[in-house]
Tab-separated table of C-alpha atoms in Angstrom:
chain	number	residue	atom	x	y	z
A	8	UNK	CA	11.294	-13.902	-60.000
A	9	UNK	CA	11.692	-14.695	-56.100
A	10	UNK	CA	12.170	-18.612	-55.106
A	11	UNK	CA	8.999	-20.835	-54.207
A	12	UNK	CA	9.425	-22.105	-50.453
A	13	UNK	CA	9.659	-25.563	-50.227
A	14	UNK	CA	6.861	-27.839	-49.549
A	15	UNK	CA	6.941	-29.474	-46.489
A	16	UNK	CA	8.637	-25.152	-45.155
A	17	UNK	CA	4.618	-24.348	-46.322
A	18	UNK	CA	3.142	-27.429	-44.099
A	19	UNK	CA	5.602	-25.800	-41.630
A	20	UNK	CA	3.927	-22.793	-41.781
A	21	UNK	CA	0.419	-24.252	-41.648
A	22	UNK	CA	1.244	-26.172	-39.072
A	23	UNK	CA	2.723	-22.994	-36.533
A	24	UNK	CA	-0.736	-21.223	-37.928
A	25	UNK	CA	-3.330	-23.239	-36.445
A	26	UNK	CA	-4.331	-23.780	-33.188
A	27	UNK	CA	-4.220	-27.848	-32.355
A	28	UNK	CA	-7.332	-29.483	-29.813
A	29	UNK	CA	-5.199	-29.090	-26.714
A	30	UNK	CA	-4.621	-25.763	-27.185
A	31	UNK	CA	-8.297	-24.747	-27.315
A	32	UNK	CA	-8.607	-26.577	-24.285
A	33	UNK	CA	-6.697	-23.674	-22.626
A	34	UNK	CA	-7.754	-21.138	-23.459
A	35	UNK	CA	-10.995	-22.395	-22.237
A	36	UNK	CA	-9.234	-23.295	-18.889
A	37	UNK	CA	-7.747	-19.963	-18.851
A	38	UNK	CA	-11.178	-17.898	-19.468
A	39	UNK	CA	-13.389	-20.843	-16.809
A	40	UNK	CA	-10.386	-20.079	-14.471
A	41	UNK	CA	-10.474	-15.935	-14.161
A	42	UNK	CA	-14.237	-15.792	-13.957
A	43	UNK	CA	-13.543	-18.264	-11.129
A	44	UNK	CA	-11.193	-16.114	-9.021
A	45	UNK	CA	-13.724	-13.292	-10.131
A	46	UNK	CA	-15.969	-14.608	-8.306
A	47	UNK	CA	-13.994	-15.599	-4.890
A	48	UNK	CA	-12.068	-12.866	-5.198
A	49	UNK	CA	-13.250	-11.685	-1.689
A	50	UNK	CA	-11.452	-14.857	-1.035
A	51	UNK	CA	-8.299	-14.045	-2.645
A	52	UNK	CA	-8.618	-10.212	-0.446
A	53	UNK	CA	-8.599	-12.187	2.261
A	54	UNK	CA	-5.277	-14.256	1.698
A	55	UNK	CA	-3.660	-11.277	0.380
A	56	UNK	CA	-3.985	-9.503	3.577
A	57	UNK	CA	-3.426	-13.058	5.569
A	58	UNK	CA	0.022	-13.211	3.833
A	59	UNK	CA	0.901	-9.770	4.684
A	60	UNK	CA	0.096	-9.777	8.450
A	61	UNK	CA	1.698	-13.776	8.087
A	62	UNK	CA	5.350	-12.057	6.318
A	63	UNK	CA	5.106	-9.292	9.496
A	64	UNK	CA	5.088	-11.762	12.264
A	65	UNK	CA	6.572	-14.062	11.008
A	66	UNK	CA	9.328	-12.175	12.255
A	67	UNK	CA	8.375	-11.817	16.326
A	68	UNK	CA	6.939	-15.987	16.029
A	69	UNK	CA	10.946	-16.287	15.125
A	70	UNK	CA	12.032	-14.764	17.999
A	71	UNK	CA	9.890	-16.039	20.437
A	72	UNK	CA	10.768	-19.796	18.646
A	73	UNK	CA	14.418	-18.984	19.494
A	74	UNK	CA	13.615	-18.835	23.936
A	75	UNK	CA	11.469	-22.658	22.805
A	76	UNK	CA	8.015	-20.884	22.637
A	77	UNK	CA	5.930	-22.747	20.530
A	78	UNK	CA	5.111	-21.133	17.142
A	79	UNK	CA	1.502	-21.084	17.881
A	80	UNK	CA	1.985	-19.478	20.795
A	81	UNK	CA	3.426	-17.560	19.572
A	82	UNK	CA	1.455	-15.634	17.283
A	83	UNK	CA	-1.543	-15.891	19.889
A	84	UNK	CA	0.957	-13.518	22.548
A	85	UNK	CA	1.697	-10.661	19.163
A	86	UNK	CA	-1.551	-10.910	18.465
A	87	UNK	CA	-2.076	-10.248	22.265
A	88	UNK	CA	0.598	-8.052	22.694
A	89	UNK	CA	-0.504	-6.372	19.708
A	90	UNK	CA	-4.463	-6.092	20.963
A	91	UNK	CA	-2.866	-5.117	24.968
A	92	UNK	CA	-0.683	-2.488	23.161
A	93	UNK	CA	-4.111	-0.510	21.050
A	94	UNK	CA	-5.818	-1.004	24.177
A	95	UNK	CA	-3.284	0.972	26.711
A	96	UNK	CA	-3.060	3.554	23.595
A	97	UNK	CA	-6.796	4.218	23.271
A	98	UNK	CA	-6.971	4.130	26.812
A	99	UNK	CA	-4.631	7.046	26.898
A	100	UNK	CA	-5.515	9.554	24.741
A	101	UNK	CA	-8.309	8.039	22.437
A	102	UNK	CA	-11.049	9.379	24.987
A	103	UNK	CA	-8.857	13.362	24.183
A	104	UNK	CA	-8.465	12.298	19.937
A	105	UNK	CA	-12.460	11.675	20.214
A	106	UNK	CA	-13.446	14.499	21.603
A	107	UNK	CA	-10.859	16.560	18.814
A	108	UNK	CA	-11.394	14.896	16.486
A	109	UNK	CA	-15.698	15.083	16.761
A	110	UNK	CA	-15.313	19.354	17.885
A	111	UNK	CA	-12.596	19.473	13.846
A	112	UNK	CA	-15.917	17.879	12.666
A	113	UNK	CA	-18.347	20.910	13.564
A	114	UNK	CA	-16.454	23.264	13.293
A	115	UNK	CA	-14.786	22.474	9.998
A	116	UNK	CA	-17.323	24.169	7.614
A	117	UNK	CA	-16.340	27.471	9.377
A	118	UNK	CA	-12.743	27.029	8.378
A	119	UNK	CA	-13.578	26.098	4.832
A	120	UNK	CA	-15.252	29.989	5.360
A	121	UNK	CA	-12.240	31.246	6.206
A	122	UNK	CA	-9.758	30.010	3.841
A	123	UNK	CA	-12.325	30.737	1.323
A	124	UNK	CA	-11.719	34.717	2.520
A	125	UNK	CA	-8.160	33.314	2.949
A	126	UNK	CA	-8.472	33.101	-0.597
A	127	UNK	CA	-9.794	35.724	-1.727
A	128	UNK	CA	-7.483	38.412	-0.234
A	129	UNK	CA	-4.974	36.897	-1.305
A	130	UNK	CA	-6.020	37.413	-4.430
A	131	UNK	CA	-7.036	41.693	-3.920
A	132	UNK	CA	-3.360	41.224	-2.912
A	133	UNK	CA	-2.010	40.698	-6.202
A	134	UNK	CA	-4.433	42.342	-8.401
A	135	UNK	CA	-7.151	39.849	-8.965
A	136	UNK	CA	-10.022	42.483	-8.513
A	137	UNK	CA	-12.794	39.712	-10.735
A	138	UNK	CA	-13.530	37.673	-6.918
A	139	UNK	CA	-16.260	35.756	-9.123
A	140	UNK	CA	-13.726	34.650	-11.514
A	141	UNK	CA	-12.350	33.655	-9.160
A	142	UNK	CA	-14.493	31.913	-8.055
A	143	UNK	CA	-16.125	29.856	-10.696
A	144	UNK	CA	-12.321	28.297	-10.233
A	145	UNK	CA	-11.967	28.576	-6.572
A	146	UNK	CA	-15.405	27.504	-5.630
A	147	UNK	CA	-14.902	25.783	-1.966
A	148	UNK	CA	-18.386	24.013	-1.808
A	149	UNK	CA	-17.534	22.073	-5.198
A	150	UNK	CA	-14.312	20.943	-4.314
A	151	UNK	CA	-15.594	19.986	-0.983
A	152	UNK	CA	-18.096	18.836	-2.325
A	153	UNK	CA	-15.870	16.755	-5.067
A	154	UNK	CA	-13.721	15.605	-2.348
A	155	UNK	CA	-16.305	13.599	-0.467
A	156	UNK	CA	-18.046	12.264	-3.086
A	157	UNK	CA	-14.203	10.883	-4.618
A	158	UNK	CA	-13.455	9.873	-1.005
A	159	UNK	CA	-16.882	8.300	-0.344
A	160	UNK	CA	-15.765	6.009	-3.797
A	161	UNK	CA	-12.806	4.441	-2.308
A	162	UNK	CA	-14.446	3.870	1.262
A	163	UNK	CA	-17.488	2.174	-1.603
A	164	UNK	CA	-14.441	0.019	-3.397
A	165	UNK	CA	-12.611	-0.981	-0.805
A	166	UNK	CA	-15.352	-2.915	0.866
A	167	UNK	CA	-17.152	-3.439	-2.128
A	168	UNK	CA	-14.603	-6.401	-2.753
A	169	UNK	CA	-15.885	-7.925	0.491
A	170	UNK	CA	-19.274	-6.719	0.055
A	171	UNK	CA	-19.910	-3.810	2.474
A	172	UNK	CA	-18.798	-3.271	5.752
A	173	UNK	CA	-19.984	-6.478	7.676
A	174	UNK	CA	-18.302	-8.342	4.783
A	175	UNK	CA	-15.023	-6.450	5.330
A	176	UNK	CA	-15.282	-7.024	9.951
A	177	UNK	CA	-15.358	-10.253	9.198
A	178	UNK	CA	-12.571	-11.038	6.011
A	179	UNK	CA	-10.357	-9.857	8.602
A	180	UNK	CA	-11.239	-11.453	11.387
A	181	UNK	CA	-10.626	-13.379	8.627
A	182	UNK	CA	-7.317	-12.567	7.356
A	183	UNK	CA	-5.838	-12.436	11.389
A	184	UNK	CA	-6.690	-16.071	11.993
A	185	UNK	CA	-5.102	-17.533	7.766
A	186	UNK	CA	-2.014	-15.227	9.080
A	187	UNK	CA	-1.637	-16.880	12.777
A	188	UNK	CA	-2.292	-20.445	10.942
A	189	UNK	CA	-0.193	-19.966	8.463
A	190	UNK	CA	2.832	-18.469	11.163
A	191	UNK	CA	2.891	-20.916	13.187
A	192	UNK	CA	2.991	-23.905	10.156
A	193	UNK	CA	4.595	-21.520	8.034
A	194	UNK	CA	7.346	-24.733	7.439
A	195	UNK	CA	5.223	-27.569	7.640
A	196	UNK	CA	2.601	-24.589	4.733
A	197	UNK	CA	5.079	-23.981	2.737
A	198	UNK	CA	6.567	-27.370	1.540
A	199	UNK	CA	3.226	-28.693	1.013
A	200	UNK	CA	2.461	-25.493	-1.088
A	201	UNK	CA	6.421	-25.978	-3.242
A	202	UNK	CA	6.260	-29.455	-3.723
A	203	UNK	CA	3.791	-28.567	-6.176
A	204	UNK	CA	6.407	-27.826	-8.607
A	205	UNK	CA	8.865	-30.306	-10.294
A	206	UNK	CA	12.386	-30.161	-10.085
A	207	UNK	CA	14.186	-27.947	-9.723
A	208	UNK	CA	11.950	-25.117	-9.461
A	209	UNK	CA	10.663	-26.418	-6.347
A	210	UNK	CA	14.317	-25.731	-4.334
A	211	UNK	CA	14.390	-22.150	-7.044
A	212	UNK	CA	10.976	-21.575	-5.020
A	213	UNK	CA	11.928	-22.607	-1.568
A	214	UNK	CA	15.034	-20.623	-1.116
A	215	UNK	CA	12.623	-17.391	-2.381
A	216	UNK	CA	10.552	-17.525	0.591
A	217	UNK	CA	12.487	-16.015	3.226
A	218	UNK	CA	13.586	-13.192	1.331
A	219	UNK	CA	9.746	-12.637	0.248
A	220	UNK	CA	8.382	-12.967	3.525
A	221	UNK	CA	11.431	-10.550	4.764
A	222	UNK	CA	10.514	-7.813	1.954
A	223	UNK	CA	6.762	-8.634	2.709
A	224	UNK	CA	6.909	-7.770	6.060
A	225	UNK	CA	10.077	-5.153	6.385
A	226	UNK	CA	7.687	-2.941	3.865
A	227	UNK	CA	4.877	-3.539	6.867
A	228	UNK	CA	7.182	-3.228	10.120
A	229	UNK	CA	8.677	0.386	8.243
A	230	UNK	CA	5.781	1.989	7.136
A	231	UNK	CA	4.098	0.892	10.020
A	232	UNK	CA	6.935	2.485	12.627
A	233	UNK	CA	7.877	5.328	10.167
A	234	UNK	CA	3.839	6.569	10.733
A	235	UNK	CA	3.718	6.397	14.693
A	236	UNK	CA	7.013	8.567	14.735
A	237	UNK	CA	5.669	11.277	12.011
A	238	UNK	CA	2.303	11.010	13.839
A	239	UNK	CA	4.634	11.839	17.364
A	240	UNK	CA	6.413	14.468	15.665
A	241	UNK	CA	3.527	16.510	14.792
A	242	UNK	CA	1.696	16.011	17.587
A	243	UNK	CA	3.802	18.104	19.529
A	244	UNK	CA	4.994	20.422	17.082
A	245	UNK	CA	1.250	21.598	16.083
A	246	UNK	CA	1.338	21.883	19.808
A	247	UNK	CA	4.488	24.831	20.055
A	248	UNK	CA	3.127	26.138	16.617
A	249	UNK	CA	-0.052	27.486	19.269
A	250	UNK	CA	-2.750	24.630	17.708
A	251	UNK	CA	-2.942	22.896	20.496
A	252	UNK	CA	-6.623	22.574	20.582
A	253	UNK	CA	-6.515	19.901	17.878
A	254	UNK	CA	-3.351	18.515	17.923
A	255	UNK	CA	-3.764	15.756	19.519
A	256	UNK	CA	-6.077	14.453	15.755
A	257	UNK	CA	-4.586	16.059	13.034
A	258	UNK	CA	-1.207	13.504	14.685
A	259	UNK	CA	-3.744	11.019	14.406
A	260	UNK	CA	-4.417	11.792	11.054
A	261	UNK	CA	-1.310	12.576	10.114
A	262	UNK	CA	0.660	9.051	11.187
A	263	UNK	CA	-3.680	6.863	9.395
A	264	UNK	CA	-2.914	8.481	6.370
A	265	UNK	CA	0.582	8.694	6.348
A	266	UNK	CA	0.463	4.658	6.431
A	267	UNK	CA	-0.251	5.062	2.948
A	268	UNK	CA	2.830	6.363	1.233
A	269	UNK	CA	3.000	9.163	-1.487
A	270	UNK	CA	-0.550	10.364	-0.980
A	271	UNK	CA	-1.024	9.573	2.418
A	272	UNK	CA	1.529	12.907	3.584
A	273	UNK	CA	-0.692	14.775	1.903
A	274	UNK	CA	-3.950	13.733	2.877
A	275	UNK	CA	-2.378	14.003	6.104
A	276	UNK	CA	-1.445	17.937	5.723
A	277	UNK	CA	-5.132	18.876	4.641
A	278	UNK	CA	-6.419	19.649	7.706
A	279	UNK	CA	-3.804	21.028	9.250
A	280	UNK	CA	-3.876	23.912	6.881
A	281	UNK	CA	-7.149	23.987	7.188
A	282	UNK	CA	-6.769	24.923	10.754
A	283	UNK	CA	-4.144	27.017	10.611
A	284	UNK	CA	-5.778	29.813	8.574
A	285	UNK	CA	-7.695	31.780	11.098
A	286	UNK	CA	-4.553	31.729	13.408
A	287	UNK	CA	-2.712	34.214	10.523
A	288	UNK	CA	-0.494	34.234	7.835
A	289	UNK	CA	2.218	33.546	9.493
A	290	UNK	CA	1.210	30.457	11.585
A	291	UNK	CA	-0.368	28.920	8.205
A	292	UNK	CA	3.867	29.489	7.060
A	293	UNK	CA	4.991	27.937	10.152
A	294	UNK	CA	2.511	24.921	9.996
A	295	UNK	CA	3.440	24.857	6.059
A	296	UNK	CA	7.140	24.419	6.990
A	297	UNK	CA	6.376	21.790	9.601
A	298	UNK	CA	5.064	19.718	6.561
A	299	UNK	CA	7.259	20.295	3.944
A	300	UNK	CA	10.421	19.399	6.332
A	301	UNK	CA	8.662	16.414	7.801
A	302	UNK	CA	7.844	15.248	4.659
A	303	UNK	CA	11.372	15.954	3.787
A	304	UNK	CA	12.652	13.511	6.590
A	305	UNK	CA	10.550	10.653	5.675
A	306	UNK	CA	11.391	10.875	1.748
A	307	UNK	CA	14.954	10.803	2.665
A	308	UNK	CA	16.050	9.626	5.796
A	309	UNK	CA	13.001	7.506	8.289
A	310	UNK	CA	11.894	5.671	4.529
A	311	UNK	CA	15.565	5.159	3.816
A	312	UNK	CA	16.336	3.482	6.967
A	313	UNK	CA	13.734	1.550	7.735
A	314	UNK	CA	12.063	1.101	4.689
A	315	UNK	CA	13.647	1.071	1.663
A	316	UNK	CA	16.406	-0.542	3.419
A	317	UNK	CA	14.304	-4.035	2.804
A	318	UNK	CA	11.899	-3.395	0.519
A	319	UNK	CA	14.601	-2.229	-2.536
A	320	UNK	CA	11.754	-0.755	-4.536
A	321	UNK	CA	12.172	1.524	-6.348
A	322	UNK	CA	9.615	4.767	-5.660
A	323	UNK	CA	8.233	5.076	-8.371
A	324	UNK	CA	7.442	1.862	-8.471
A	325	UNK	CA	5.722	1.685	-5.427
A	326	UNK	CA	4.260	5.179	-6.186
A	327	UNK	CA	2.886	2.693	-8.920
A	328	UNK	CA	1.282	-0.201	-6.709
A	329	UNK	CA	-0.014	2.689	-4.654
A	330	UNK	CA	-1.893	3.867	-7.284
A	331	UNK	CA	-3.216	0.953	-8.755
A	332	UNK	CA	-3.421	-0.594	-5.648
A	333	UNK	CA	-6.047	2.614	-4.816
A	334	UNK	CA	-7.996	1.670	-8.572
A	335	UNK	CA	-8.796	-1.065	-7.943
A	336	UNK	CA	-9.081	-2.296	-3.952
A	337	UNK	CA	-9.298	1.384	-2.484
A	338	UNK	CA	-8.010	2.333	0.685
A	339	UNK	CA	-6.870	-1.521	0.653
A	340	UNK	CA	-5.462	-1.725	-1.878
A	341	UNK	CA	-2.921	1.017	-1.234
A	342	UNK	CA	-1.986	-1.262	2.003
A	343	UNK	CA	-1.391	-4.487	0.489
A	344	UNK	CA	-0.311	-3.884	-2.999
A	345	UNK	CA	3.002	-2.632	-2.932
A	346	UNK	CA	4.503	-5.007	-0.751
A	347	UNK	CA	3.211	-7.810	-2.948
A	348	UNK	CA	4.882	-5.289	-5.147
A	349	UNK	CA	7.704	-5.959	-2.755
A	350	UNK	CA	7.594	-9.934	-2.109
A	351	UNK	CA	8.004	-10.385	-6.703
A	352	UNK	CA	10.094	-8.425	-7.063
A	353	UNK	CA	11.842	-10.683	-4.538
A	354	UNK	CA	11.323	-13.245	-7.285
A	355	UNK	CA	12.001	-10.963	-11.040
A	356	UNK	CA	15.159	-10.638	-9.393
A	357	UNK	CA	16.430	-13.754	-8.322
A	358	UNK	CA	15.270	-16.316	-10.770
A	359	UNK	CA	15.359	-13.885	-13.825
A	360	UNK	CA	17.296	-10.503	-13.349
A	361	UNK	CA	20.009	-12.087	-11.829
A	362	UNK	CA	20.783	-15.414	-13.768
A	363	UNK	CA	20.310	-13.246	-16.925
A	364	UNK	CA	23.066	-11.320	-15.636
A	365	UNK	CA	25.351	-14.191	-14.346
A	366	UNK	CA	24.565	-15.098	-18.210
A	367	UNK	CA	26.068	-12.500	-19.621
A	368	UNK	CA	28.444	-12.019	-17.882
A	369	UNK	CA	29.760	-15.485	-18.599
A	370	UNK	CA	28.977	-14.458	-22.185
A	371	UNK	CA	31.175	-12.208	-22.023
A	372	UNK	CA	33.819	-13.556	-20.783
A	373	UNK	CA	33.755	-16.977	-23.384
A	374	UNK	CA	33.939	-13.686	-26.316
A	375	UNK	CA	36.843	-12.426	-24.625
């Protein structure tokens, strides 16, 4: 027979199994907190964007502060400079890009027909004679409709959190204003937030503010710089390869899509490859080789140099952040969730992994 547990042990087991009144209140409070956060999801998204923007512009504001510029003036000068730069770029290449994109949209159905003809010709060359069977598996019209519906759902999900295009525009303006306020009054704002936590957590969290800001800002700065470099390189290379008619538009599309890591470069290559089909198989192969080279230069040179060195997040986790952000928030999530993951990684490393590693090393020294 197994020994009968002692009576006090039975009482302790019953005590551990039962929920206290405070536990029930905590569960109820958590439930209502989730509902409240869901109702405030538009505001939370605005704050997420504002934090990313503030982390991005803070190094520039800090640099101006060293020249005795007030922080609020540094924020204003940065945004004025950014707006001025965008206006100049728009005046220089905006009309040409707009004209090329409009012409590309008008001709895109013809390019899709050329793609269908090219696929049928390739199938005939490799010995596939039942074209009808091939069309069942490779129906361009169905594929185009699927891509259109998927893109539409992605855009709707992006704007759905902010209650439409107008709400998205208002939220973006609010995010810019809030980010400016955060960057201008970052020290007092952060101190007020950090002091809510008890010691020693307030000191520990305060020490993580600067590394978090650097990683989040470094991610955005690196992605924008990489996208600009690749957009210019693609536009110039396509002009040399014979796609001068749409080179500027295709380079601009590639630059904007490349802001989204992993998925963006593929999306940016598709229009250029479709446009290259009527120019012949050799031109198509050269364009394909161009984007393969661009992708490898980005992955093994530019990203490690301009993004990975500051972010230090494994590419697999960056990919998960992009996919998860896209699934929940659409295009906006694909852009802002990765820098948040980079910032959260700082907390995980400095508040858990590093202390854990030090504790294990000390234990090994004690055991030895």
